[in-house]
mmCIF file of C-alpha atoms in Angstrom:
data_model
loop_
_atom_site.group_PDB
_atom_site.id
_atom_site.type_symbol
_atom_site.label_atom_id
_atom_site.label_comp_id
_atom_site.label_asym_id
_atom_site.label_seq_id
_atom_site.Cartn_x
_atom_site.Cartn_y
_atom_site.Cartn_z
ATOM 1 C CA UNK A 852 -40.161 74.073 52.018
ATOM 2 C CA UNK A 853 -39.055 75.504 48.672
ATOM 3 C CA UNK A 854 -40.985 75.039 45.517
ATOM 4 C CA UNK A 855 -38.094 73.296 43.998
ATOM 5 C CA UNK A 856 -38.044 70.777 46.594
ATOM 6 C CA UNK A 857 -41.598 69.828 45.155
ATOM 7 C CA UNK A 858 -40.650 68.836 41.581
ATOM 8 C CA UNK A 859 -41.214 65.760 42.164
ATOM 9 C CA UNK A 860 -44.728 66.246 44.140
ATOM 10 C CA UNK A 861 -47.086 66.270 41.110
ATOM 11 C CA UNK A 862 -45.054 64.020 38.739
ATOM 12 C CA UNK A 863 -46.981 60.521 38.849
ATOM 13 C CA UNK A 864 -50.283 62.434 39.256
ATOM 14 C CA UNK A 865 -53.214 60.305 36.995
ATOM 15 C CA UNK A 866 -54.856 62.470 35.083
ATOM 16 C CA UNK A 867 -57.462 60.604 34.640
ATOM 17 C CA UNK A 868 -57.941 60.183 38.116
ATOM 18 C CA UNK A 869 -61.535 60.929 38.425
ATOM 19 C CA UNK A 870 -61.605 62.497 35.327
ATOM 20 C CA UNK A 871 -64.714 63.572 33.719
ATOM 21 C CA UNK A 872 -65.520 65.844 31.346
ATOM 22 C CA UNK A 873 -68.343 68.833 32.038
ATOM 23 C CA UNK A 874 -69.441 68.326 28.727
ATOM 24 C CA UNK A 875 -67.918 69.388 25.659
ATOM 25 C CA UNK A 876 -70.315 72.523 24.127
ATOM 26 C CA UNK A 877 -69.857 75.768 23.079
ATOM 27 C CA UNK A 878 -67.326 77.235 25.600
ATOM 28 C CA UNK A 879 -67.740 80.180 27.545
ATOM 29 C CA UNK A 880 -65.340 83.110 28.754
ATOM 30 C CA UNK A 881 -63.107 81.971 31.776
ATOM 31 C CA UNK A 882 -65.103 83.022 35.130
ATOM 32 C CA UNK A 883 -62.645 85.531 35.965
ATOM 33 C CA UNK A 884 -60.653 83.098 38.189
ATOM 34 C CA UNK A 885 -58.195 84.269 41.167
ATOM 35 C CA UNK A 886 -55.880 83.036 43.252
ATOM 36 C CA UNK A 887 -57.458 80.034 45.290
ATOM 37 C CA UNK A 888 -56.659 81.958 48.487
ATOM 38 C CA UNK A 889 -57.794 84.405 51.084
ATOM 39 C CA UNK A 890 -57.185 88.325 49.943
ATOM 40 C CA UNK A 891 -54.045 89.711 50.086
ATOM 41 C CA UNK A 892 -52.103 86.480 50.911
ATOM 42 C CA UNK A 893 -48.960 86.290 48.585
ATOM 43 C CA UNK A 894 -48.041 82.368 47.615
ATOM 44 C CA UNK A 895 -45.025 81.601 44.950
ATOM 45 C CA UNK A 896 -46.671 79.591 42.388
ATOM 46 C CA UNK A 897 -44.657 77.418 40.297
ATOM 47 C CA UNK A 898 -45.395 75.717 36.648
ATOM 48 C CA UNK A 899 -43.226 73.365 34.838
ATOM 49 C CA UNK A 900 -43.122 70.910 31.780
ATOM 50 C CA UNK A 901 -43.002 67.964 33.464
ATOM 51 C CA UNK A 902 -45.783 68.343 35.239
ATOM 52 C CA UNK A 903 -48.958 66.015 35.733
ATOM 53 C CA UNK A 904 -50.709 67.610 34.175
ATOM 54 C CA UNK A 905 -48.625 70.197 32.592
ATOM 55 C CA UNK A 906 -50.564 73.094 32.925
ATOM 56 C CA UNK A 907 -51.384 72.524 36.966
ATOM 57 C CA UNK A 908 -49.947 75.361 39.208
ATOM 58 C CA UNK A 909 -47.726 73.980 42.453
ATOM 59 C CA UNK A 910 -48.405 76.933 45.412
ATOM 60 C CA UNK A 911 -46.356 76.473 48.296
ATOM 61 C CA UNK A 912 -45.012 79.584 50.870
ATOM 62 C CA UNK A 913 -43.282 78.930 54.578
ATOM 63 C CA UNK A 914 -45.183 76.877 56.760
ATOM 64 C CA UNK A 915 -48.083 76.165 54.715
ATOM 65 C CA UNK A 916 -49.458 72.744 56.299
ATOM 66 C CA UNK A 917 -53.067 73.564 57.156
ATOM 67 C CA UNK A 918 -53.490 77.450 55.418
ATOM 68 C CA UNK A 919 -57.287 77.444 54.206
ATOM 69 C CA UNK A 920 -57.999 76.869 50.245
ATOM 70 C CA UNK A 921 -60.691 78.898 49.103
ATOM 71 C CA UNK A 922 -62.792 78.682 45.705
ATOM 72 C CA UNK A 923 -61.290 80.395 43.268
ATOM 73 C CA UNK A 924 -64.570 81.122 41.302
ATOM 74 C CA UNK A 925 -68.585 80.719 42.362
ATOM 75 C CA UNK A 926 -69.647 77.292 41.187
ATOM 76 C CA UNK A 927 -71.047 73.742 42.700
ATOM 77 C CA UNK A 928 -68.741 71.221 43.884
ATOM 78 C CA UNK A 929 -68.930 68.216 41.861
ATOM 79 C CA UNK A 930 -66.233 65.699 43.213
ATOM 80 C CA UNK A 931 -65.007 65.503 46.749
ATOM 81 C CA UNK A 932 -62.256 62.681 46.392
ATOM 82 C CA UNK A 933 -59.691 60.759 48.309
ATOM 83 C CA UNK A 934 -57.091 58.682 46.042
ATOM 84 C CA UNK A 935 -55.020 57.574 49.358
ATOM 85 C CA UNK A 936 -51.335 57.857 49.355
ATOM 86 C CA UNK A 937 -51.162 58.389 45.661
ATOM 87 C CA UNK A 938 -52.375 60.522 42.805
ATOM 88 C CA UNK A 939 -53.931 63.898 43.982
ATOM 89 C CA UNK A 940 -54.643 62.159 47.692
ATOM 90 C CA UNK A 941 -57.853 64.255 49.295
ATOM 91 C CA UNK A 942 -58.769 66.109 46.376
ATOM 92 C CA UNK A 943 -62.013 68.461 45.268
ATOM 93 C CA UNK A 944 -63.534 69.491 41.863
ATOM 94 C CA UNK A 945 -65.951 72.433 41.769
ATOM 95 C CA UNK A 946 -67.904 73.185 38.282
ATOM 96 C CA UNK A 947 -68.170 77.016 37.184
ATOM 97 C CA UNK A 948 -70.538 76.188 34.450
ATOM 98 C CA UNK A 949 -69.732 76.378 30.728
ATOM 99 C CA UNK A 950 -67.648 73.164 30.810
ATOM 100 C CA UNK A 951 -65.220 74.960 33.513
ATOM 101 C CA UNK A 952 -63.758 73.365 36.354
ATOM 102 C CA UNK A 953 -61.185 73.695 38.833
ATOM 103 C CA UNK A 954 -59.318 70.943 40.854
ATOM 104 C CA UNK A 955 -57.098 71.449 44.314
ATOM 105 C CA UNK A 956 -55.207 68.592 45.591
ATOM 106 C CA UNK A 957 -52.819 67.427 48.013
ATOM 107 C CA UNK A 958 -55.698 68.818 50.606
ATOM 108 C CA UNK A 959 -55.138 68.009 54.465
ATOM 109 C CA UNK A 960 -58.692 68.464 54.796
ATOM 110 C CA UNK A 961 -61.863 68.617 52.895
ATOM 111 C CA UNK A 962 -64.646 71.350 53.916
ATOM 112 C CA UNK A 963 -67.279 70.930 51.349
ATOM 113 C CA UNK A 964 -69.428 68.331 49.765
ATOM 114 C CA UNK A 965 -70.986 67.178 46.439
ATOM 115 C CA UNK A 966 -73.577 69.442 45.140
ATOM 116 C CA UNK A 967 -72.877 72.507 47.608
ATOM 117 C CA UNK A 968 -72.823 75.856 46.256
ATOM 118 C CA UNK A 969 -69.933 77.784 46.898
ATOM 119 C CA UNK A 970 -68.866 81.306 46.257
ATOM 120 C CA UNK A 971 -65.580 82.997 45.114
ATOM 121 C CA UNK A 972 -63.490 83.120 48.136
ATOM 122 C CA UNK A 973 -65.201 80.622 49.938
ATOM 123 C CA UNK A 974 -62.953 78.139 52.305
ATOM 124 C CA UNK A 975 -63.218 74.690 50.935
ATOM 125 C CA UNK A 976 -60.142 73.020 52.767
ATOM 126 C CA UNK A 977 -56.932 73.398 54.272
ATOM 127 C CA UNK A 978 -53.380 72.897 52.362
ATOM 128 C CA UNK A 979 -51.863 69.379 53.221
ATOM 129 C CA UNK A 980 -49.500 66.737 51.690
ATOM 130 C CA UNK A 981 -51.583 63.633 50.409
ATOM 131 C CA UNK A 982 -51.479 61.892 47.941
ATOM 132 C CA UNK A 983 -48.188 61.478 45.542
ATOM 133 C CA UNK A 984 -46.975 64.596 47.742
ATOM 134 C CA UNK A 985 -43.158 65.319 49.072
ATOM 135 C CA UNK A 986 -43.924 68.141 51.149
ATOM 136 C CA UNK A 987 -47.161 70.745 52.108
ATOM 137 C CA UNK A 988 -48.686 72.636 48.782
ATOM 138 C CA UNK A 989 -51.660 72.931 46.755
ATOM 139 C CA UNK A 990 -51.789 71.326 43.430
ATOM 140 C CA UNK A 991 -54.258 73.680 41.417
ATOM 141 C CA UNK A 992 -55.888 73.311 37.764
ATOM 142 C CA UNK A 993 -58.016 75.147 35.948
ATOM 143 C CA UNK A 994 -59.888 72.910 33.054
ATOM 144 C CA UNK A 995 -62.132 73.397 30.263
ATOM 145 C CA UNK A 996 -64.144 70.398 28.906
ATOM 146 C CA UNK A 997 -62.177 68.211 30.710
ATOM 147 C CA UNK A 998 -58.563 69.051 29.921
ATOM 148 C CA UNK A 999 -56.452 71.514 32.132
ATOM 149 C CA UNK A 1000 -55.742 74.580 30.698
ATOM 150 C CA UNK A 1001 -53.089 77.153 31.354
ATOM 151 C CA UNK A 1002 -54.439 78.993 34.309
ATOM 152 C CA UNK A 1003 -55.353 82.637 34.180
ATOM 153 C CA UNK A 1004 -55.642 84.917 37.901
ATOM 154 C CA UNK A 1005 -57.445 87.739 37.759
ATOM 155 C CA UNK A 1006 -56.968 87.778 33.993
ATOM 156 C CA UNK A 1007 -54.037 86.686 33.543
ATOM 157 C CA UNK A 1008 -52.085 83.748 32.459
ATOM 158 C CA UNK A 1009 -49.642 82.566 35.061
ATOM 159 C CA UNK A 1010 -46.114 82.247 34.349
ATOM 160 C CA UNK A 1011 -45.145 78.845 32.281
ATOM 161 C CA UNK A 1012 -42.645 77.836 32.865
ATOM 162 C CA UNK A 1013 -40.859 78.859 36.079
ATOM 163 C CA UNK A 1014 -42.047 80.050 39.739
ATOM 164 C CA UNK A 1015 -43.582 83.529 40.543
ATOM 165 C CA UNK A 1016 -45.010 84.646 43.107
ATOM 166 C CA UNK A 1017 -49.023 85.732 43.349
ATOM 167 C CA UNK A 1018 -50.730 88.222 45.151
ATOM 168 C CA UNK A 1019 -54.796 87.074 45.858
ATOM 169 C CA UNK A 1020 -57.074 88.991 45.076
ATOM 170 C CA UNK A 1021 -59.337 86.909 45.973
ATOM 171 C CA UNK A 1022 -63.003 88.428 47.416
ATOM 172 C CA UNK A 1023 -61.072 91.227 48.350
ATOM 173 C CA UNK A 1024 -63.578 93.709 47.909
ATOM 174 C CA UNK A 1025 -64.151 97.129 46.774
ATOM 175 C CA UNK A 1026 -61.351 97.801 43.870
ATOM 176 C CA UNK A 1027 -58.776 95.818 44.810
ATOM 177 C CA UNK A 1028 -56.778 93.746 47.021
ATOM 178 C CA UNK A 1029 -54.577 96.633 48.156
ATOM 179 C CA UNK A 1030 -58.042 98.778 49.509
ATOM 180 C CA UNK A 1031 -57.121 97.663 52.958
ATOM 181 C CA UNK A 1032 -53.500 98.272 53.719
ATOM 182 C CA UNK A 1033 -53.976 95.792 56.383
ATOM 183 C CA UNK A 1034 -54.706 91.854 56.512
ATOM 184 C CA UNK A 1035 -55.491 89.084 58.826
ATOM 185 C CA UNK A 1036 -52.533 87.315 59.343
ATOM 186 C CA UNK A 1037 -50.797 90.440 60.157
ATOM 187 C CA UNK A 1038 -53.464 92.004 62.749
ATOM 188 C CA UNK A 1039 -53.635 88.663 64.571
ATOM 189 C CA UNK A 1040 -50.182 88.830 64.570
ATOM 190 C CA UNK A 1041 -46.805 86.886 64.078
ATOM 191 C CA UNK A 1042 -47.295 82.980 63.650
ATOM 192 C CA UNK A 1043 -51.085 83.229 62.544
ATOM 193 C CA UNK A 1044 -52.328 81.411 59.492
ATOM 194 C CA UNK A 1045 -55.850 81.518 58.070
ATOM 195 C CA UNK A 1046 -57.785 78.617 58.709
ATOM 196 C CA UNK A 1047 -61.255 79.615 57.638
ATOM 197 C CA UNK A 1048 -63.045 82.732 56.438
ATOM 198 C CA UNK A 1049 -66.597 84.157 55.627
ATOM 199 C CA UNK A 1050 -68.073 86.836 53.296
ATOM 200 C CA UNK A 1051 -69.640 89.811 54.955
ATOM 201 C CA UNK A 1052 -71.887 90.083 51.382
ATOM 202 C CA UNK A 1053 -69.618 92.935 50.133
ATOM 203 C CA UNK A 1054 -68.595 95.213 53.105
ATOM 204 C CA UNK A 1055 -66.012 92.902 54.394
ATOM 205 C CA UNK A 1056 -64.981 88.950 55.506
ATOM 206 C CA UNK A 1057 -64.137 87.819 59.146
ATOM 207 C CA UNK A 1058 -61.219 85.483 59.392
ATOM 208 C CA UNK A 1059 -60.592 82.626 61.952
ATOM 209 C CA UNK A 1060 -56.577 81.951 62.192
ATOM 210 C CA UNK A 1061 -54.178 80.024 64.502
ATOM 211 C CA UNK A 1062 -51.056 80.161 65.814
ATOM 212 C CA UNK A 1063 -49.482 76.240 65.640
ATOM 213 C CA UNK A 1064 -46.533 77.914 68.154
ATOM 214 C CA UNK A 1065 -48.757 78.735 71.020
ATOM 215 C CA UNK A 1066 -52.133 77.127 69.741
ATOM 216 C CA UNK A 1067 -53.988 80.546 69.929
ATOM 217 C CA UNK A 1068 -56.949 81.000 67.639
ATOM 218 C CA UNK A 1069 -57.355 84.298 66.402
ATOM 219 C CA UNK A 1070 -60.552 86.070 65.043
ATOM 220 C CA UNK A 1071 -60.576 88.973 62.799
ATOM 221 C CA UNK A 1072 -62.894 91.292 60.412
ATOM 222 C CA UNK A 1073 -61.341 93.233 58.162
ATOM 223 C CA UNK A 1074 -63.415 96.159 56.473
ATOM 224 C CA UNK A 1075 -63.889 96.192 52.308
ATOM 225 C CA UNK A 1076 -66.121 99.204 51.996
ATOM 226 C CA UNK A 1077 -65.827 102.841 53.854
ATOM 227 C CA UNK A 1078 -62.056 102.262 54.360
ATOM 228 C CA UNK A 1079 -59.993 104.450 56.611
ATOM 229 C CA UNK A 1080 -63.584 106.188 58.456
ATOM 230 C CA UNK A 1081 -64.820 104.786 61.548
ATOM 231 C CA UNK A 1082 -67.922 102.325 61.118
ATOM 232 C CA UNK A 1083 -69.205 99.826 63.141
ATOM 233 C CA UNK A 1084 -67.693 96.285 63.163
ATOM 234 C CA UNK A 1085 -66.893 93.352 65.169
ATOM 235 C CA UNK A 1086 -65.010 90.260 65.666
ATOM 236 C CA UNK A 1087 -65.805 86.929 68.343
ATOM 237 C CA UNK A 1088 -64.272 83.982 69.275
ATOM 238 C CA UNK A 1089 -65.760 81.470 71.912
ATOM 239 C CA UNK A 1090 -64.267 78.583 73.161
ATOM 240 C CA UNK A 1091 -67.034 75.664 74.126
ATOM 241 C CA UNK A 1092 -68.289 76.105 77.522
ATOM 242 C CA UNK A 1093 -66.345 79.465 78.090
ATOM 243 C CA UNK A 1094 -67.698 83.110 77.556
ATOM 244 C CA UNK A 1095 -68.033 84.630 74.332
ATOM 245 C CA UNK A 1096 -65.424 87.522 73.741
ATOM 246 C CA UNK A 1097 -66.155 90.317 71.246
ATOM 247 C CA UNK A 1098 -64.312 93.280 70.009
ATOM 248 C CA UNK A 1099 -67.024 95.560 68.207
ATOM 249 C CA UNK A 1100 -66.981 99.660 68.220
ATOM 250 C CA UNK A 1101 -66.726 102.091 65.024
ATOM 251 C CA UNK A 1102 -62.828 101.078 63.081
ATOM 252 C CA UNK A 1103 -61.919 102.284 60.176
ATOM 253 C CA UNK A 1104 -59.994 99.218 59.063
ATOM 254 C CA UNK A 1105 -60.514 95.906 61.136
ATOM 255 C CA UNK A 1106 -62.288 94.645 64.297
ATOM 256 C CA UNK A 1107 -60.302 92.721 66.923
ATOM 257 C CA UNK A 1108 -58.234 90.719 66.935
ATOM 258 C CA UNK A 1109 -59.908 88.606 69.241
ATOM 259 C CA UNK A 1110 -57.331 85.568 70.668
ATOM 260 C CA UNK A 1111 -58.269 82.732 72.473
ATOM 261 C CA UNK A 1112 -56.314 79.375 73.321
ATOM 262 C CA UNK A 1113 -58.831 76.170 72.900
ATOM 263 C CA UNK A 1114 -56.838 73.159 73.324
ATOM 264 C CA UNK A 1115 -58.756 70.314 72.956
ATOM 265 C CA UNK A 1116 -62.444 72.203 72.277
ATOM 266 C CA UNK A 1117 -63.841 73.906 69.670
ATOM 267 C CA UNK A 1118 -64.459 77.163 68.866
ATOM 268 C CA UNK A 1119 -67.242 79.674 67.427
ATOM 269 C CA UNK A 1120 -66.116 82.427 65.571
ATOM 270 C CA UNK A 1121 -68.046 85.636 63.630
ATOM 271 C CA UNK A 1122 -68.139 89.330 62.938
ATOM 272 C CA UNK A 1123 -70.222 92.092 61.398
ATOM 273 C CA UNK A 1124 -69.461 95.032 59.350
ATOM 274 C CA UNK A 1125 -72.895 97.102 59.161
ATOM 275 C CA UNK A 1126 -75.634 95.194 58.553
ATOM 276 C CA UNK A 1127 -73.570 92.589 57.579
ATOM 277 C CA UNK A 1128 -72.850 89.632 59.723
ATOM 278 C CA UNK A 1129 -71.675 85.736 60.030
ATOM 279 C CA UNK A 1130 -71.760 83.567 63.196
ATOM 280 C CA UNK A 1131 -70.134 80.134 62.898
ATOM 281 C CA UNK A 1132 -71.347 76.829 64.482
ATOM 282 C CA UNK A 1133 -68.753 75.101 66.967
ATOM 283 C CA UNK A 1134 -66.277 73.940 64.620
ATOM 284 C CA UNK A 1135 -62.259 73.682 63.836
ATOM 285 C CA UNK A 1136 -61.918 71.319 67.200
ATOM 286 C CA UNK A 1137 -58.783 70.753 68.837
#
């Protein structure tokens, strides 16, 4: 669905829908935010003067229902909403100190909860269409004291007003999003979105993504440090009550992909680079 076929999405929106203020002090720097999604994903983001509130960003790209949401700064999450079939529907706040905040609405699903810490990068939820919503996107703000502000990515101000697209460079590692020629979507392959990710501390993050086509999951590490030399790294995805299967060796870019259909179960995912390593519990079910 096009952007422009959203206009309408974020008109109506309350603003003072859960509204709070962090606290009105002495304010701080911005803390550095980027794009609230996984590294080297492209979304066109869209602004516009008749927006509720103004100075929110739409994101929307093809087939978008369910693509993870990540945090687009470290912070604690402060409000984990649902407003129904109006407003910002399933919605979530997350504090960056200094009276910052940033919202995400529209959300098909909510993967955090009040008073969790979460980093930069981290997967909080998954794109959807509630609330006062025409179609799949993310409805994003950036606020200070209170009041949304016009956002800033990676330093800098996003385009008001119009639609441009944005490359993430979020948790991307190393110096930059284009370090690793390669991402996850593209080594699982063809019809695979993101659904989930975790931090490998700074060497690298292992992906979980699914393919709605043939419902295939897909899990993937892809390398931030020692790019294009061999290393050791690994990738696994197990389907309850079936075997674990794991790609690990020395790469120089990625481990796997590892792809396994689940229908109806759920599945534990993980990878290492080095030292480095997550393991998921049995989650993302059916």
């Amino acid at each position: 669905m096009k952007l422009n076929a959203l206009v309408a999405a974020g008109i109506g929106l309350l603003v003072s829908v859960g509204g709070m203020a962090v606290g009105a002090g002495m304010a701080v720097a911005d803390p550095n935010f980027q794009v609230p999604f996984p590294c080297n994903q492209t979304w066109e983001g869209q602004t516009r003067s008749d927006h509720s509130p103004a100075n929110a960003v739409d994101f929307n790209r093809a087939n978008d229902d369910g693509d993870a949401v990540v945090a687009s700064s470290s912070g604690t999450v402060s409000r984990v909403a649902n407003e129904g079939s109006t407003s910002y529907g399933k919605w979530i706040e997350i504090n960056h100190g200094g009276g910052w905040t940033t919202r995400y609405a529209h959300l098909s699903a909510q993967r955090v909860s009040v008073g969790q810490s979460v980093s930069t990068g981290q997967t909080i939820g998954n794109v959807g269409s509630t609330g006062g919503s025409t179609g799949p996107h993310l409805h994003f703000e950036e606020r200070l004291d209170g009041s949304a502000v016009k956002a800033k990515f990676n330093g800098t101000t996003a385009l008001y007003w119009g639609s441009r697209s944005y490359k993430s460079n979020n948790s991307c590692g190393g110096g930059g999003s284009d370090d690793n020629p390669y991402d996850a979507e593209e080594v699982c392959g063809s019809g695979y979105k993101v659904v989930d990710s975790a931090a490998l501390g700074t060497k690298g993050r292992v992906y979980l993504t699914y393919n709605a086509g043939n419902g295939n999951n897909c899990a993937v590490t892809m390398k931030h440090t020692k790019l294009g030399t061999a290393s050791a790294s690994s990738a696994f995805l197990e389907v309850q009550g079936s075997a674990r299967t794991t790609d690990s060796g020395n790469f120089s870019y990625y481990a796997g992909p590892v792809r396994k259909a689940a229908p109806g179960k759920c599945v534990k995912w993980g990878g290492s680079v080095d030292s480095e390593s997550y393991t998921s519990g049995f989650e993302h079910c059916g």
